[in-house]
Coordinates of C-alpha atoms and ligand atoms in Angstrom, one line a residue:
M702 CA 6.5 8.8 8.7
K703 CA 6.1 5.2 8.1
E704 CA 2.6 3.8 7.0
Y705 CA 1.7 0.2 7.6
A706 CA 0.8 -1.4 4.2
F707 CA -1.4 -4.5 4.5
S708 CA -2.1 -7.3 2.2
H709 CA -5.1 -8.5 0.6
E710 CA -5.4 -11.4 2.8
E711 CA -4.8 -9.4 5.9
Q712 CA -7.7 -7.0 4.8
S713 CA -10.1 -9.9 4.0
R714 CA -9.3 -11.6 7.4
Q715 CA -10.4 -8.6 9.3
T716 CA -13.6 -7.7 7.1
Q717 CA -15.4 -10.9 8.2
A718 CA -18.2 -9.5 10.2
I719 CA -18.1 -10.2 13.7
P720 CA -21.7 -9.8 15.6
E721 CA -20.6 -10.1 19.0
I722 CA -17.2 -9.5 20.9
D723 CA -15.6 -9.3 24.4
I724 CA -13.2 -6.9 25.6
L725 CA -11.0 -8.3 28.1
W726 CA -9.3 -5.2 29.9
I727 CA -6.1 -6.1 32.2
T728 CA -5.2 -3.2 34.6
A729 CA -2.5 -5.4 36.3
G730 CA 0.4 -4.1 34.5
L731 CA 2.4 -1.5 36.4
S732 CA -0.3 0.8 36.6
C733 CA -2.2 3.5 38.5
D734 CA -5.5 2.7 36.8
G735 CA -5.9 6.2 35.6
D736 CA -6.7 5.2 32.2
T737 CA -9.7 3.2 33.3
I738 CA -11.0 6.0 35.5
A739 CA -10.4 8.6 32.5
M740 CA -13.1 6.4 30.4
T741 CA -15.7 7.4 32.8
A742 CA -15.4 10.9 31.2
A743 CA -15.7 9.8 27.5
T744 CA -18.5 11.2 25.5
Q745 CA -17.4 10.7 22.0
P746 CA -18.7 8.0 22.2
S747 CA -19.4 7.0 25.8
I748 CA -19.1 3.6 27.5
E749 CA -22.6 3.5 27.8
E750 CA -23.4 4.3 24.2
I751 CA -21.1 1.3 23.2
L752 CA -22.3 -1.2 25.6
L753 CA -26.1 -0.6 25.3
G754 CA -26.2 -0.7 21.8
G755 CA -26.7 3.1 21.2
I756 CA -24.3 3.1 18.1
P757 CA -25.6 1.1 15.1
W758 CA -23.7 -1.1 13.1
I759 CA -21.0 -2.2 15.4
P760 CA -20.9 -5.6 17.2
K761 CA -22.7 -6.5 20.6
V762 CA -19.9 -5.4 23.0
R763 CA -19.4 -7.1 26.6
L764 CA -16.8 -5.2 28.8
H765 CA -14.8 -6.9 31.3
N766 CA -12.9 -4.4 33.3
P767 CA -12.3 -4.8 37.0
F768 CA -13.6 -1.2 37.7
L769 CA -16.4 -1.1 35.2
T770 CA -18.1 -4.1 35.2
Y771 CA -20.8 -5.6 37.5
D772 CA -19.0 -9.0 37.7
N773 CA -17.0 -9.5 41.1
G774 CA -14.3 -12.1 42.1
A775 CA -14.3 -15.5 40.6
E776 CA -17.2 -14.4 38.5
F777 CA -15.1 -11.7 36.8
M778 CA -12.0 -13.9 36.5
E779 CA -14.1 -16.8 34.8
H780 CA -13.9 -14.6 31.2
F781 CA -10.4 -14.5 31.3
Y782 CA -9.8 -18.1 32.3
S783 CA -12.1 -19.1 29.5
A784 CA -10.4 -17.0 27.1
A785 CA -7.1 -18.4 27.9
A786 CA -8.5 -21.9 27.5
G787 CA -9.7 -20.8 23.9
K788 CA -13.5 -21.0 24.9
L789 CA -14.2 -17.4 24.8
S790 CA -13.7 -15.7 21.1
P791 CA -13.5 -13.2 19.6
F792 CA -12.1 -10.7 22.0
I793 CA -10.1 -7.6 22.3
L794 CA -7.4 -7.5 24.9
V795 CA -6.7 -4.0 26.3
I796 CA -3.8 -3.8 28.2
E797 CA -3.3 -1.0 30.9
G798 CA -0.1 -0.4 32.8
S799 CA 3.6 -1.4 31.9
I800 CA 4.8 -4.8 31.8
P801 CA 7.6 -5.9 34.0
D802 CA 10.5 -8.0 33.2
E803 CA 10.0 -11.1 35.6
T804 CA 13.3 -12.6 34.6
N805 CA 15.3 -9.9 36.1
K806 CA 15.4 -11.5 39.7
K807 CA 16.0 -14.4 41.7
E808 CA 12.7 -14.6 43.6
G809 CA 9.1 -12.9 44.0
Y810 CA 7.4 -11.2 41.2
W811 CA 6.6 -7.7 39.9
A812 CA 2.6 -8.0 38.8
S813 CA -0.1 -10.7 38.8
F814 CA -3.6 -10.9 38.2
G815 CA -5.9 -13.8 39.6
T816 CA -4.7 -17.0 41.0
D817 CA -3.9 -20.5 39.2
A818 CA -6.9 -23.0 40.2
K819 CA -4.2 -25.8 40.9
S820 CA -1.4 -24.2 42.8
G821 CA -3.2 -21.2 44.2
Q822 CA -0.4 -19.0 43.2
P823 CA -0.8 -15.7 41.7
I824 CA -0.9 -15.8 37.8
L825 CA 1.9 -13.4 36.4
T826 CA 0.6 -10.5 34.1
C827 CA 3.3 -11.4 31.7
D828 CA 1.8 -14.9 31.6
W829 CA -1.6 -13.6 30.9
I830 CA -0.5 -11.7 28.0
D831 CA 1.4 -14.6 26.6
Q832 CA -1.6 -16.8 26.7
L833 CA -4.2 -14.1 25.6
A834 CA -2.3 -12.1 23.1
P835 CA -2.2 -15.0 20.4
K836 CA -5.8 -15.6 20.7
A837 CA -6.9 -11.9 20.6
W838 CA -8.7 -10.5 17.5
A839 CA -6.8 -7.1 18.5
V840 CA -4.6 -6.1 21.2
V841 CA -4.7 -2.4 22.6
A842 CA -2.5 -0.4 24.6
A843 CA -4.5 2.0 26.7
G844 CA -2.2 4.7 28.1
T845 CA 1.5 5.5 27.8
C846 CA 2.7 2.9 30.4
A847 CA 1.2 0.1 28.4
A848 CA 2.2 1.6 24.8
Y849 CA 6.1 2.5 25.6
G850 CA 6.7 1.9 29.5
G851 CA 5.9 5.3 30.8
I852 CA 6.6 6.6 34.3
H853 CA 7.1 3.0 35.6
A854 CA 9.9 2.6 33.3
M855 CA 11.8 5.7 34.0
A856 CA 15.7 5.1 34.3
G857 CA 16.9 3.7 37.4
N858 CA 13.5 1.6 38.1
P859 CA 14.0 -1.9 39.3
T860 CA 11.3 -3.5 37.3
G861 CA 12.7 -3.3 33.9
C862 CA 9.1 -2.8 32.6
M863 CA 8.3 -1.8 29.0
G864 CA 5.3 -1.1 26.8
L865 CA 3.7 -3.9 24.8
P866 CA 5.6 -3.3 21.5
D867 CA 8.6 -3.9 23.3
Y868 CA 7.2 -7.2 25.0
L869 CA 5.7 -8.5 22.0
G870 CA 7.5 -7.0 19.4
W871 CA 6.9 -3.8 17.3
E872 CA 6.1 -6.0 14.1
W873 CA 3.6 -8.1 16.3
K874 CA 0.1 -8.8 14.4
S875 CA -2.9 -10.3 16.0
H876 CA -4.4 -13.4 14.2
A877 CA -6.8 -10.9 12.4
G878 CA -3.6 -9.4 11.1
I879 CA -4.0 -6.2 13.3
P880 CA -0.9 -4.4 14.7
I881 CA -0.8 -3.5 18.4
V882 CA -2.7 -0.2 18.8
C883 CA -1.2 2.2 21.1
V884 CA -3.3 4.9 22.5
P885 CA -1.0 6.8 24.9
G886 CA -1.7 9.6 27.3
C887 CA -1.1 10.0 31.0
P888 CA -3.7 9.1 31.4
V889 CA -5.1 8.7 27.8
Q890 CA -7.5 11.4 26.6
P891 CA -11.0 9.4 26.9
D892 CA -12.5 10.2 23.8
N893 CA -9.1 9.2 22.0
F894 CA -9.5 5.9 23.4
M895 CA -13.1 5.4 22.9
E896 CA -12.9 6.8 19.2
T897 CA -10.1 4.1 18.6
L898 CA -12.2 1.3 20.0
L899 CA -15.1 2.5 17.8
Y900 CA -12.8 2.5 15.0
L901 CA -11.9 -1.0 15.8
L902 CA -15.6 -2.2 16.3
N903 CA -16.4 -1.0 12.8
M904 CA -13.5 -2.9 11.4
A905 CA -14.8 -5.8 13.0
T906 CA -18.1 -5.4 11.0
G907 CA -16.2 -4.9 7.7
R908 CA -17.2 -1.1 7.8
A909 CA -13.9 0.3 8.2
P910 CA -10.6 -0.4 6.6
M911 CA -7.4 -1.3 8.4
I912 CA -6.5 1.1 11.3
P913 CA -4.1 3.8 9.9
L914 CA -1.2 3.8 12.5
D915 CA 2.1 5.8 12.8
D916 CA 5.4 4.3 13.2
A917 CA 4.8 4.5 17.2
L918 CA 1.8 2.4 16.5
R919 CA -0.5 5.5 17.4
P920 CA -4.0 6.1 15.5
R921 CA -2.7 8.6 12.7
W922 CA -5.6 10.8 12.8
L923 CA -5.3 11.2 16.4
F924 CA -1.8 11.9 16.9
G925 CA -0.7 13.5 13.6
Q926 CA -0.3 16.7 14.9
T927 CA 1.4 18.8 17.6
V928 CA 0.1 20.4 20.8
H929 CA 1.2 23.8 19.4
E930 CA -0.7 23.2 16.1
G931 CA -4.0 23.2 18.1
C932 CA -3.1 25.4 21.2
D933 CA -5.2 28.3 22.3
R934 CA -2.2 30.2 23.2
G935 CA -0.7 30.0 19.5
G936 CA -1.2 33.2 18.7
Y937 CA 0.5 34.8 21.5
Y938 CA 3.5 32.6 20.8
E939 CA 3.6 34.1 17.2
Q940 CA 3.6 37.5 18.7
A941 CA 6.5 36.6 21.0
Q942 CA 4.3 37.0 24.1
F943 CA 5.7 34.6 26.5
A944 CA 4.6 34.5 30.1
D945 CA 7.2 34.5 32.8
S946 CA 4.8 33.1 35.6
Y947 CA 1.8 31.2 35.9
G948 CA -1.4 32.8 35.9
S949 CA -1.0 34.5 32.4
V950 CA -3.2 34.1 29.4
Q951 CA 0.2 34.2 27.2
C952 CA 2.4 31.5 25.6
I953 CA 3.9 29.2 28.5
V954 CA 6.7 27.9 26.5
K955 CA 9.4 29.6 28.9
L956 CA 7.7 27.9 31.7
G957 CA 8.5 24.3 30.1
C958 CA 5.8 23.7 27.5
W959 CA 7.0 21.0 25.0
G960 CA 3.8 21.6 22.9
P961 CA 5.8 22.6 19.7
V962 CA 7.1 19.0 19.3
V963 CA 4.7 16.7 21.0
Q964 CA 2.0 14.9 19.2
C965 CA -1.3 15.0 21.0
N966 CA -4.7 16.6 20.4
V967 CA -5.6 17.5 23.7
G968 CA -5.3 21.3 22.7
K969 CA -7.8 20.8 20.2
R970 CA -10.1 18.4 21.6
G971 CA -10.1 19.3 25.4
W972 CA -10.3 17.0 28.2
M973 CA -13.8 16.3 29.2
S974 CA -16.6 17.1 26.8
G975 CA -14.4 19.8 25.2
I976 CA -13.1 21.5 28.3
G977 CA -9.6 21.8 29.4
G978 CA -6.5 20.5 27.5
C979 CA -3.2 21.3 29.5
P980 CA -1.7 24.5 27.9
N981 CA -5.1 26.0 27.0
V982 CA -6.2 26.1 30.8
G983 CA -2.3 27.0 31.9
G984 CA -0.7 23.7 32.3
I985 CA 2.6 23.0 30.4
C986 CA 2.7 20.1 28.0
I987 CA 5.3 17.5 29.6
G988 CA 5.0 15.2 26.3
C989 CA 2.9 12.3 28.0
T990 CA 1.7 10.9 24.8
M991 CA 5.4 10.3 23.5
P992 CA 7.5 7.2 23.7
G993 CA 10.5 9.2 25.0
F994 CA 8.1 10.3 28.3
P995 CA 9.0 11.1 31.2
D996 CA 12.8 10.7 30.8
K997 CA 13.4 12.7 27.8
F998 CA 11.3 15.6 28.9
M999 CA 12.7 16.2 32.3
P1000 CA 13.3 18.2 34.2
F1001 CA 9.9 19.4 34.0
M1002 CA 9.2 23.0 34.3
D1003 CA 12.4 24.0 32.7
Q1004 CA 12.5 25.5 29.4
P1005 CA 12.8 23.0 26.7
P1006 CA 16.2 23.7 25.2
G1007 CA 15.0 23.8 21.5
S1008 CA 12.5 26.3 22.3
L1009 CA 15.4 28.9 23.5
L1010 CA 16.4 28.9 19.8
S1011 CA 12.8 29.0 18.3
S1012 CA 11.3 31.5 20.9
N1013 CA 14.4 33.9 20.2
A1014 CA 13.6 33.5 16.4
V1015 CA 10.1 34.6 17.0
A1016 CA 10.8 37.3 19.2
T1017 CA 13.0 39.0 16.2
Y1018 CA 9.6 39.7 14.6
G1019 CA 6.7 38.8 16.7
K1020 CA 7.0 42.2 19.0
A1021 CA 7.1 44.1 15.7
I1022 CA 4.1 42.2 14.3
H1023 CA 2.6 42.5 17.4
A1024 CA 2.9 46.4 17.4
L1025 CA 1.7 46.7 13.8
R1026 CA -1.2 44.9 14.5
R1027 CA -2.1 47.1 17.5
F1028 CA -2.0 49.9 15.2
T1029 CA -4.1 48.5 12.6
Q1030 CA -6.7 47.2 15.6
A1031 CA -6.9 50.7 16.8
S1032 CA -7.9 51.9 13.1
M1033 CA -10.2 49.2 12.7
N1034 CA -11.9 50.1 16.0
K1035 CA -13.1 53.5 14.5
E1036 CA -15.9 53.8 12.1
P1037 CA -15.3 55.0 8.6
S1038 CA -14.9 58.8 8.6
W1039 CA -18.1 59.2 6.4
R1040 CA -20.4 58.1 9.3
G1041 CA -21.8 60.4 11.9
L1042 CA -21.5 63.2 9.8
R1043 CA -25.0 64.9 11.1
H1044 CA -23.3 65.5 14.4
T1045 CA -19.9 67.0 13.1
A1046 CA -21.9 69.3 10.6
Ligands
SF4_1242 FE1 -1.4 5.8 35.2 FE2 -0.3 7.3 33.3 FE3 0.4 4.9 33.5 FE4 -2.0 5.3 32.8 S1 -0.1 5.8 31.5 S2 -1.5 3.8 34.1 S3 -2.2 7.1 34.0 S4 0.8 6.3 35.3
SF4_1243 FE1 2.8 26.4 21.9 FE2 2.9 25.3 24.5 FE3 2.8 28.0 23.7 FE4 0.7 26.5 23.5 S1 1.6 27.1 25.5 S2 1.4 28.1 22.0 S3 1.5 24.5 22.9 S4 4.3 26.6 23.5
SF4_1244 FE1 0.1 15.1 27.7 FE2 1.1 17.3 26.7 FE3 -1.2 16.2 25.7 FE4 -1.2 17.4 28.0 S1 -1.0 18.4 26.1 S2 -2.2 15.4 27.6 S3 0.9 16.8 28.7 S4 0.9 15.1 25.6

């Protein structure tokens, strides 16, 4: 897997301590706003801990998100206009939702945010990104739509939409030398996003090295392992105990789980405060953190083609191992023969 290498100049540019920072969060891509709503469940850290100064050493943070801020209307938009005019800096730009291709039609538009003061016309989401990305200290894609296009970018959709790396370029870097940071998931696992944000905030004060990203621009420590490697049902897979209907505790690969090849930590981390996590609670993994989602994982609920081979291979020894373990288990469930002699004498 490719690792991004950074020059000494890039490292020193991003280690100049930043005492305060704004987060400008635009949900006006093609989005369902699910990633913003997911943030309200974050605990490691929570939004409140970040915003109220509950975590030492990071900059003071001001969050501008249409759902999570007290500002309304013009008061809310003013932060974005100021940033576009170069009057608000430094800031982290967060994009939620996929970015449409506004050049693929003769009239109308796909997505906008706010209005132009002079013309009164909507400002396209693309234009905001064009204006703000070059001025941002870092740019973060929240959720799979913003990262890779996601559901809105399915084959046949009329918008021609895409993720931030396709829009800005995969090699794009902020003026601080930071690549686009993608935190995928549909929606993003709340703590994955907040932990990434916390990492960036530590970078902003020079307390963390450049964020390590994989070749899909995901934080490597969060997306380096598969769902399968952290799944509660892994023991059943190994023993070739495959469920053929929902409601079973066994492995659900034959019901359509893609966990063995999908990079996601939800099996280990759970969803909210460690609770949940798709296969752990009976839901097949449909690959929502992957650049190929959703097209390459469809039709959902069909057994993944590759797993036919692997589950058949496991079945050749898994059932025998399971039987041997039950035999050993039965023995271990009995006390050693030298105990209890008083009653057998
Ligand atoms: Fe909604 Fe999923 Fe797209 Fe986030 S990634 S905006 S949750 S569809
Ligand atoms: Fe792997 Fe999915 Fe089975 Fe879990 S349920 S063990 S992730 S195949
Ligand atoms: Fe998405 Fe699969 Fe992770 Fe669930 S386990 S969040 S479906 S990638």
